[in-house]
Coordinates of C-alpha atoms in Angstrom, one line a residue:
M1 CA 0.0 0.0 0.0
E2 CA 2.9 2.4 0.8
L3 CA 4.4 1.7 -2.7
A4 CA 1.0 2.3 -4.4
N5 CA 0.5 5.7 -2.6
A6 CA 4.0 6.8 -3.5
R7 CA 3.3 6.1 -7.2
K8 CA 0.0 8.0 -7.1
D9 CA 1.8 11.0 -5.5
A10 CA 4.5 10.9 -8.2
A11 CA 1.9 10.9 -10.9
S12 CA 0.1 13.9 -9.4
G13 CA 3.4 15.9 -9.1
L14 CA 3.6 15.8 -5.3
D15 CA 6.8 14.9 -3.5
P16 CA 6.6 11.4 -2.2
P17 CA 6.5 11.3 1.6
K18 CA 9.4 9.7 3.4
P19 CA 8.7 6.0 4.3
P20 CA 8.2 5.3 8.0
K21 CA 11.0 3.4 9.7
G22 CA 10.6 -0.4 9.6
I23 CA 7.8 -0.3 7.0
F24 CA 9.3 0.0 3.5
F25 CA 12.8 -0.5 2.2
G26 CA 12.3 0.2 -1.5
G27 CA 10.7 -1.4 -4.5
G28 CA 13.6 -3.8 -4.9
L29 CA 12.8 -5.9 -1.8
G30 CA 9.9 -7.7 -3.3
G31 CA 11.8 -8.3 -6.5
E32 CA 14.8 -9.7 -4.6
Q33 CA 12.4 -12.2 -3.0
G34 CA 10.9 -13.2 -6.3
L35 CA 7.5 -11.5 -5.5
P36 CA 5.5 -9.2 -7.8
V37 CA 6.4 -5.5 -7.5
G38 CA 3.0 -4.0 -8.0
I39 CA -0.6 -5.0 -7.4
N40 CA -1.6 -5.4 -11.1
S41 CA 1.7 -7.0 -12.1
I42 CA 2.4 -10.7 -12.0
S43 CA 5.5 -12.8 -12.6
S44 CA 6.3 -14.3 -16.0
D45 CA 5.7 -17.8 -14.7
A46 CA 2.2 -16.8 -13.5
A47 CA 1.4 -15.2 -16.9
V48 CA 2.5 -18.4 -18.7
F49 CA 0.3 -20.4 -16.4
D50 CA -2.7 -18.2 -17.1
M51 CA -2.2 -18.6 -20.8
E52 CA -1.8 -22.4 -20.5
Y53 CA -4.9 -22.6 -18.3
A54 CA -7.0 -20.7 -20.9
R55 CA -5.8 -23.1 -23.6
W56 CA -6.6 -26.1 -21.3
L57 CA -10.1 -24.8 -20.8
E58 CA -10.8 -24.7 -24.5
V59 CA -9.5 -28.3 -25.0
H60 CA -11.5 -29.4 -21.9
H61 CA -14.7 -28.0 -23.4
R62 CA -14.2 -29.9 -26.6
I63 CA -13.4 -33.2 -24.7
M64 CA -16.5 -32.9 -22.6
C65 CA -18.7 -32.3 -25.7
E66 CA -17.3 -35.5 -27.3
L67 CA -17.9 -37.4 -24.0
R68 CA -21.4 -36.2 -23.8
A69 CA -22.1 -37.1 -27.4
A70 CA -20.7 -40.6 -26.8
V71 CA -23.0 -41.1 -23.8
Q72 CA -26.1 -40.1 -25.8
E73 CA -25.2 -42.5 -28.6
H74 CA -25.1 -45.4 -26.0
L75 CA -21.8 -46.7 -27.3
P76 CA -20.3 -50.0 -25.9
E77 CA -18.5 -49.9 -22.6
N78 CA -15.1 -50.5 -24.1
E79 CA -15.5 -47.6 -26.5
L80 CA -16.7 -45.3 -23.7
R81 CA -13.8 -46.2 -21.6
L82 CA -11.5 -44.6 -24.2
Y83 CA -13.3 -41.3 -23.8
V84 CA -13.0 -41.5 -20.0
D85 CA -9.2 -42.3 -20.3
N86 CA -8.8 -39.3 -22.6
C87 CA -10.5 -37.1 -20.0
L88 CA -8.3 -38.4 -17.2
A89 CA -5.2 -37.7 -19.2
H90 CA -6.4 -34.2 -19.8
Y91 CA -6.8 -33.7 -16.0
D92 CA -3.3 -35.1 -15.4
E93 CA -2.0 -32.4 -17.7
M94 CA -3.6 -29.8 -15.5
M95 CA -2.2 -31.3 -12.4
N96 CA 1.3 -31.2 -13.9
L97 CA 0.8 -27.6 -14.8
K98 CA -0.2 -26.7 -11.3
G99 CA 2.8 -28.5 -9.9
M100 CA 5.2 -26.5 -12.1
V101 CA 3.7 -23.1 -11.1
A102 CA 3.8 -24.1 -7.4
K103 CA 7.6 -24.2 -7.7
T104 CA 8.0 -20.7 -9.1
D105 CA 4.9 -18.7 -7.9
V106 CA 2.9 -20.6 -5.3
F107 CA 1.1 -17.4 -4.1
H108 CA -0.4 -17.0 -7.6
L109 CA -1.7 -20.5 -7.4
V110 CA -3.1 -20.2 -3.9
S111 CA -4.7 -16.8 -4.5
G112 CA -6.9 -18.2 -7.3
M113 CA -6.6 -15.2 -9.5
W114 CA -6.7 -17.5 -12.5
K115 CA -10.2 -18.7 -11.5
T116 CA -13.6 -17.1 -11.9
P117 CA -15.0 -15.3 -8.8
A118 CA -17.5 -18.0 -8.2
E119 CA -14.8 -20.7 -8.3
R120 CA -12.6 -18.7 -5.9
C121 CA -15.3 -19.1 -3.2
F122 CA -14.5 -22.9 -3.1
M123 CA -10.7 -22.6 -3.4
W124 CA -8.7 -24.9 -1.2
M125 CA -4.9 -25.0 -1.6
G126 CA -4.9 -24.2 -5.3
G127 CA -7.9 -26.3 -6.2
F128 CA -11.1 -27.9 -4.8
R129 CA -11.6 -30.2 -1.9
P130 CA -11.6 -33.9 -3.1
S131 CA -14.3 -34.8 -0.6
E132 CA -16.6 -32.3 -2.3
L133 CA -16.0 -34.1 -5.6
I134 CA -17.2 -37.4 -4.1
K135 CA -20.5 -35.8 -3.0
V136 CA -21.0 -34.5 -6.6
I137 CA -20.4 -37.9 -8.2
V138 CA -22.5 -39.9 -5.7
N139 CA -25.5 -37.8 -6.6
Q140 CA -25.1 -38.6 -10.3
I141 CA -24.8 -42.4 -10.2
E142 CA -27.4 -43.6 -7.8
P143 CA -28.5 -46.4 -7.1
L144 CA -25.3 -48.1 -6.0
T145 CA -24.7 -51.6 -4.7
E146 CA -23.8 -52.3 -1.1
Q147 CA -20.2 -53.0 -1.9
Q148 CA -19.9 -49.8 -3.9
I149 CA -21.4 -47.8 -1.1
L150 CA -18.9 -49.2 1.4
G151 CA -16.0 -48.4 -1.0
I152 CA -17.2 -44.8 -1.5
C153 CA -17.6 -44.3 2.3
G154 CA -14.1 -45.6 2.9
L155 CA -12.6 -43.3 0.2
Q156 CA -14.5 -40.3 1.5
Q157 CA -13.3 -40.9 5.1
S158 CA -9.6 -41.3 4.0
T159 CA -9.9 -38.2 1.9
Q160 CA -11.4 -36.1 4.7
E161 CA -8.6 -37.3 7.1
T162 CA -6.0 -36.2 4.6
E163 CA -7.6 -32.8 4.1
E164 CA -7.8 -32.3 7.8
A165 CA -4.1 -33.1 8.2
L166 CA -3.1 -30.7 5.5
S167 CA -5.4 -27.9 6.8
Q168 CA -3.9 -28.3 10.3
G169 CA -0.4 -28.2 8.9
L170 CA -1.1 -25.1 6.9
E171 CA -2.6 -23.4 9.9
A172 CA 0.5 -24.3 12.0
L173 CA 2.7 -22.9 9.2
N174 CA 0.8 -19.6 9.2
Q175 CA 1.1 -19.3 13.0
S176 CA 4.8 -20.0 12.8
I177 CA 5.4 -17.4 10.1
S178 CA 3.4 -14.8 12.1
D179 CA 5.3 -15.6 15.3
T180 CA 8.6 -15.2 13.5
I181 CA 7.8 -11.9 11.9
T182 CA 6.3 -10.3 15.0
S183 CA 8.9 -11.6 17.4
D184 CA 10.8 -8.3 17.1
S185 CA 10.0 -4.9 15.8
L186 CA 10.1 -4.6 12.0
S187 CA 11.6 -1.1 12.2
C188 CA 15.1 -0.5 11.1
A189 CA 17.2 -2.0 13.8
P190 CA 20.8 -0.9 14.6
N191 CA 22.0 -4.4 13.7
M192 CA 20.7 -4.9 10.1
A193 CA 22.2 -8.4 10.0
N194 CA 19.9 -9.6 12.8
Y195 CA 16.9 -8.1 11.0
M196 CA 17.7 -9.8 7.7
G197 CA 18.3 -13.1 9.5
Q198 CA 14.7 -12.9 10.9
M199 CA 13.3 -12.2 7.4
A200 CA 15.4 -15.1 6.0
V201 CA 13.8 -17.5 8.6
A202 CA 10.4 -16.2 7.7
M203 CA 10.9 -16.7 4.0
N204 CA 12.3 -20.2 4.5
K205 CA 9.1 -21.1 6.3
L206 CA 7.1 -19.5 3.5
S207 CA 9.0 -21.9 1.1
T208 CA 7.4 -24.8 2.9
L209 CA 4.0 -23.5 1.6
E210 CA 5.0 -24.9 -1.8
G211 CA 5.2 -28.4 -0.3
F212 CA 1.8 -28.1 1.3
V213 CA 0.2 -27.0 -2.0
R214 CA 1.9 -29.8 -3.9
Q215 CA 0.6 -32.3 -1.3
G216 CA -2.8 -30.8 -1.8
L217 CA -2.6 -31.3 -5.5
R218 CA -1.5 -34.9 -5.1
T219 CA -4.5 -35.7 -2.8
L220 CA -6.9 -35.1 -5.7
P221 CA -7.9 -38.7 -6.1
L222 CA -9.4 -38.4 -9.6
R223 CA -8.2 -41.7 -10.8
R224 CA -9.3 -43.5 -7.6
H225 CA -12.8 -42.0 -8.1
V226 CA -13.1 -43.2 -11.6
S227 CA -11.6 -46.7 -10.9
L228 CA -14.2 -47.1 -8.0
F229 CA -17.2 -45.9 -9.9
V230 CA -16.4 -47.6 -13.2
E231 CA -17.8 -50.8 -11.8
T232 CA -21.3 -49.3 -12.1
L233 CA -23.1 -49.2 -15.4
Y234 CA -21.1 -47.4 -18.0
L235 CA -23.9 -45.0 -18.6
Q236 CA -23.9 -43.9 -14.9
T237 CA -20.1 -43.7 -15.0
E238 CA -20.1 -41.3 -17.9
S239 CA -22.8 -39.2 -16.3
A240 CA -20.6 -38.9 -13.2
E241 CA -17.7 -37.6 -15.3
I242 CA -20.0 -35.0 -16.9
G243 CA -21.6 -34.1 -13.6
F244 CA -18.1 -33.5 -12.1
D245 CA -17.5 -30.8 -14.7
E246 CA -20.8 -29.1 -15.2
M247 CA -23.1 -30.5 -12.4
A248 CA -25.3 -32.0 -15.2
P249 CA -28.8 -33.2 -14.2
K250 CA -29.3 -36.8 -13.2
T251 CA -29.6 -39.3 -16.1
K252 CA -31.3 -42.4 -14.9
S253 CA -32.1 -45.5 -16.8
L254 CA -35.7 -46.2 -17.6
R255 CA -35.5 -49.3 -15.5
T256 CA -34.2 -47.6 -12.4
S257 CA -36.4 -48.0 -9.3
R258 CA -37.9 -44.9 -7.9
N259 CA -36.8 -45.9 -4.4
P260 CA -33.1 -47.0 -4.8
E261 CA -31.7 -49.3 -2.2
L262 CA -28.9 -47.9 0.0
I263 CA -28.1 -51.4 1.1
R264 CA -30.0 -54.7 0.4
G265 CA -33.5 -54.4 1.8
V266 CA -33.2 -50.7 2.9
G267 CA -34.6 -48.1 0.5
K268 CA -33.6 -44.5 0.3
Y269 CA -37.1 -43.2 0.9
S270 CA -39.7 -44.2 3.5
R271 CA -43.0 -45.8 2.8
S272 CA -44.9 -42.6 3.3
K273 CA -42.5 -40.7 1.1
M274 CA -43.0 -43.2 -1.7
Y275 CA -46.8 -42.9 -1.2
H276 CA -46.5 -39.3 -2.2
K277 CA -43.7 -39.8 -4.7
R278 CA -45.8 -42.3 -6.7
G279 CA -48.9 -40.0 -6.7
L280 CA -51.0 -42.7 -5.0
W281 CA -52.8 -40.0 -3.0
A282 CA -54.1 -38.4 -6.2
I283 CA -55.3 -41.7 -7.6
K284 CA -57.1 -42.4 -4.3
A285 CA -58.7 -39.0 -4.1
K286 CA -59.9 -39.2 -7.7
N287 CA -61.7 -42.5 -7.0
G288 CA -63.6 -41.2 -3.9
G289 CA -61.0 -42.1 -1.3
V290 CA -60.4 -45.7 -2.3
F291 CA -58.2 -47.3 -4.9
P292 CA -59.8 -48.4 -8.1
T293 CA -60.3 -52.1 -8.7
H294 CA -60.2 -53.8 -12.0
D295 CA -61.9 -57.0 -13.0
P296 CA -59.4 -59.7 -13.9
K297 CA -59.3 -60.8 -17.4
P298 CA -61.0 -64.1 -18.1
A299 CA -58.5 -66.9 -18.3
A300 CA -58.4 -68.8 -21.5
A301 CA -60.0 -72.2 -21.4
Q302 CA -57.4 -74.8 -20.9
T303 CA -57.8 -78.3 -22.2
P304 CA -57.5 -80.9 -19.5
A305 CA -54.2 -82.7 -19.5
A306 CA -54.2 -86.3 -20.3
K307 CA -54.2 -88.3 -17.1
P308 CA -51.4 -90.7 -16.9
P309 CA -52.2 -94.4 -16.3
K310 CA -52.4 -95.7 -12.8
F311 CA -49.9 -98.5 -13.5
Y312 CA -47.0 -98.5 -15.8
P313 CA -45.0 -101.5 -17.1
A314 CA -42.1 -102.3 -14.9
D315 CA -40.4 -104.8 -17.2
D316 CA -36.8 -103.9 -18.0
V317 CA -36.4 -103.8 -21.8
K318 CA -32.8 -104.6 -22.6
K319 CA -31.3 -102.1 -24.9
P320 CA -28.2 -103.2 -26.8
L321 CA -25.2 -101.1 -26.2
V322 CA -23.7 -99.2 -29.2
N323 CA -20.5 -100.8 -30.2
K324 CA -18.4 -98.5 -32.4
R325 CA -15.5 -100.9 -32.7
N326 CA -14.7 -101.8 -36.3
P327 CA -13.5 -105.4 -36.1
K328 CA -10.4 -106.1 -38.3
P329 CA -9.0 -109.4 -39.3
T330 CA -6.3 -110.7 -37.1
K331 CA -3.0 -110.9 -38.8
L332 CA -1.4 -114.4 -38.6
R333 CA 2.2 -114.6 -37.4
A334 CA 4.7 -115.2 -40.1
S335 CA 6.2 -118.2 -38.3
I336 CA 2.8 -120.0 -38.3
T337 CA 1.9 -121.7 -41.5
P338 CA -0.5 -124.6 -42.2
G339 CA 1.1 -127.9 -40.9
T340 CA 3.4 -126.2 -38.4
V341 CA 3.7 -128.0 -35.1
L342 CA 2.8 -125.7 -32.2
I343 CA 3.4 -125.9 -28.4
L344 CA 0.4 -124.9 -26.3
L345 CA 1.3 -122.5 -23.4
A346 CA -2.0 -122.3 -21.6
G347 CA -5.2 -124.2 -20.9
R348 CA -5.8 -127.8 -20.0
F349 CA -3.5 -129.1 -22.7
M350 CA -0.6 -126.9 -21.7
G351 CA 2.8 -128.3 -22.9
K352 CA 1.1 -130.5 -25.6
R353 CA 2.3 -130.4 -29.2
V354 CA -0.4 -129.9 -31.8
V355 CA -0.6 -129.4 -35.6
F356 CA -1.9 -126.1 -37.0
L357 CA -4.7 -126.6 -39.6
K358 CA -6.0 -123.1 -40.5
Q359 CA -7.0 -119.7 -39.1
L360 CA -10.7 -119.1 -38.5
S361 CA -12.5 -115.8 -39.2
S362 CA -12.4 -114.8 -35.5
G363 CA -8.6 -114.9 -35.6
L364 CA -8.3 -118.1 -33.6
L365 CA -6.2 -121.0 -34.7
L366 CA -7.7 -124.4 -35.6
V367 CA -5.4 -127.2 -34.2
S368 CA -5.5 -130.9 -33.6
G369 CA -3.3 -133.4 -31.6
P370 CA -4.1 -135.7 -33.4
F371 CA -6.4 -137.1 -30.7
K372 CA -5.1 -140.7 -30.9
I373 CA -1.5 -139.5 -30.3
N374 CA -1.7 -137.0 -27.5
S375 CA -5.4 -136.8 -26.7
V376 CA -5.8 -133.2 -28.1
P377 CA -9.1 -133.0 -30.1
L378 CA -10.0 -130.4 -32.7
R379 CA -10.1 -127.1 -30.9
R380 CA -9.5 -123.3 -31.2
V381 CA -6.5 -121.6 -29.5
N382 CA -5.2 -118.0 -29.5
Q383 CA -1.9 -117.5 -31.3
S384 CA -0.6 -115.4 -28.4
Y385 CA -0.4 -118.6 -26.3
V386 CA 1.5 -120.9 -28.6
V387 CA 5.1 -121.4 -29.6
A388 CA 5.8 -122.1 -33.3
T389 CA 8.4 -124.7 -34.0
S390 CA 10.3 -125.4 -37.2
T391 CA 8.7 -128.9 -37.5
K392 CA 6.2 -129.2 -40.3
V393 CA 3.5 -131.8 -41.1
D394 CA 2.0 -132.4 -44.6
I395 CA -1.7 -131.6 -44.3
S396 CA -2.5 -131.3 -48.0
G397 CA -5.0 -134.1 -47.9
V398 CA -6.9 -132.8 -44.8
N399 CA -10.3 -131.1 -45.6
V400 CA -11.0 -128.4 -43.1
E401 CA -13.6 -126.3 -45.0
K402 CA -16.5 -127.2 -42.8
F403 CA -14.8 -126.0 -39.6
D404 CA -15.6 -122.5 -38.6
D405 CA -16.5 -120.6 -35.4
K406 CA -20.1 -121.7 -35.5
Y407 CA -19.0 -125.3 -35.5
F408 CA -17.5 -124.8 -31.9
A409 CA -20.5 -122.8 -30.6
K410 CA -22.0 -124.0 -27.4
E411 CA -25.5 -125.5 -27.6
V412 CA -27.9 -123.7 -25.3
A413 CA -30.6 -125.9 -23.9
K414 CA -34.0 -124.3 -23.5
K415 CA -35.1 -124.0 -19.9
T416 CA -38.7 -125.0 -19.0
K417 CA -40.6 -123.9 -15.9
K418 CA -40.9 -126.6 -13.4
G419 CA -43.7 -127.0 -11.0
E420 CA -43.5 -127.8 -7.3
G421 CA -43.9 -131.5 -7.9
E422 CA -41.3 -131.6 -10.6
F423 CA -38.8 -129.7 -8.4
F424 CA -38.6 -132.5 -5.9
E425 CA -38.7 -135.2 -8.5
E426 CA -35.9 -133.7 -10.6
K427 CA -33.4 -136.1 -11.8
K428 CA -29.7 -135.5 -12.0
E429 CA -28.5 -134.0 -15.2
E430 CA -26.8 -136.5 -17.5
K431 CA -23.1 -135.8 -18.4
K432 CA -22.8 -134.1 -21.7
T433 CA -21.0 -136.2 -24.3
L434 CA -19.6 -135.3 -27.7
S435 CA -22.0 -135.7 -30.6
V436 CA -21.5 -138.5 -33.1
V437 CA -21.0 -136.0 -35.9
K438 CA -18.1 -134.4 -34.2
K439 CA -16.6 -137.7 -33.4
D440 CA -16.7 -138.8 -37.0
D441 CA -15.1 -135.4 -38.1
Q442 CA -12.3 -136.0 -35.6
K443 CA -11.6 -139.5 -36.9
A444 CA -11.6 -138.2 -40.5
V445 CA -9.0 -135.5 -39.8
D446 CA -6.8 -137.8 -37.6
A447 CA -6.7 -140.6 -40.1
I448 CA -5.0 -138.3 -42.7
L449 CA -2.7 -136.6 -40.1
I450 CA -1.5 -139.9 -38.6
K451 CA -0.7 -141.2 -42.1
S452 CA 1.5 -138.2 -42.8
I453 CA 3.1 -138.3 -39.3
E454 CA 4.0 -142.0 -39.6
G455 CA 5.9 -141.2 -42.8
V456 CA 8.4 -139.1 -40.8
P457 CA 10.7 -141.0 -38.3
D458 CA 10.3 -140.1 -34.6
L459 CA 7.6 -137.5 -35.4
K460 CA 4.9 -139.5 -33.7
T461 CA 7.0 -139.8 -30.5
Y462 CA 7.8 -136.1 -30.7
L463 CA 4.1 -135.1 -30.8
A464 CA 3.2 -137.5 -28.0
A465 CA 5.8 -136.0 -25.6
R466 CA 4.8 -133.1 -23.4
F467 CA 7.1 -130.1 -23.5
S468 CA 8.5 -128.9 -20.2
L469 CA 11.5 -127.0 -18.9
K470 CA 14.1 -128.8 -16.9
S471 CA 17.0 -127.7 -14.7
G472 CA 19.9 -126.3 -16.7
M473 CA 17.8 -125.3 -19.7
K474 CA 17.9 -121.6 -20.8
P475 CA 14.6 -120.6 -22.5
H476 CA 16.2 -117.7 -24.4
E477 CA 18.7 -120.0 -26.0
L478 CA 16.2 -122.7 -27.0
V479 CA 15.6 -123.3 -30.7
F480 CA 12.2 -124.9 -31.5

């Protein structure tokens, strides 16, 4: 004020009065401390900040118009998220700009001269209170789920605690600066060094104001807000972003309940409040104090359903299982040829030597002893349980065309129901014997085989002997 009065007097032609002692030391003092010299003059950094802020507002208006248009078009959530991320990046640019001016001219940032007069009423450490932002957003995205309400309450509580801590620290800083300046008289002291030392201490404490402002800027949890509210419907999320900037009216879905639930089972409005909110009192008054009743629509005549029978068949009907296996013909081992002498390795005739006749369609081998030599009749064996020898028998004269798998099928006797009397008079079953036809077939095959075997010396004795391992024999060195 003294500097302003001196300039007015100089402009009017009057001699400037002498400054009082301890009040003014010249116009260079503010400049030496990096402060503006006059009331209407600002630093170069502050001027650059004002220009950048004006440019930021223009871009911000364009981004918000694009975001509003995207919400009205009901774009998919993934596409709307791109617009939200673009808006957040734009706010990050503003936070970085505030952080830069806080280093060079923190008073310009705190004073709020770059804001409109209405916005300056809500200034707090170079911006707005984050807790107020939460209140604005909550009013735009109701109803919320119970989990989302708990998350918002926790975020609001932590934000208010941080604001309170910063406010108390700033108040303590103001009190400390005031105590430092008023500790001694500000008049020109005989010892100028002591006076300048006091001022240096005060200015050092003022420099901590920058740290408080930067902490205040860092406590603006814009990204935490968006990450918390993005779990709601994307339409409500975008409405919250627009409401944060322009306090837009509520945009509710057509399916939104008139009484949103604060938590499960607890509505926002009471029963009487909803009675007036729904206009039920007007409907009741129009109908003479009672609610109108409507006759129910006549139900369509339904044909009686077919009554199921009292009894149902309980017999189990066997359903054949689906067999997707494709049977393939079994490949005969190369060492087994018609007339080869085989050694049986399993079954009741284990160790007996037999003559291989042919391979059946099932893959089994048709062999014979002959029966008169080693008591092995015509039978089927698996080639996995035989050992092929190098001995051969001439079977060119043996006719084996009639022998197939059906020839060896077991005859199933039909069971007849027996009465009580027949049960006690039941006779013992007779022992099954080989049919005459099969006996004749066995004799016909053996007659030709024995004739061929007797033509080879010692072959009959070889077939009659049972194979067995004795001590000192090494199976892996045997040659059959």
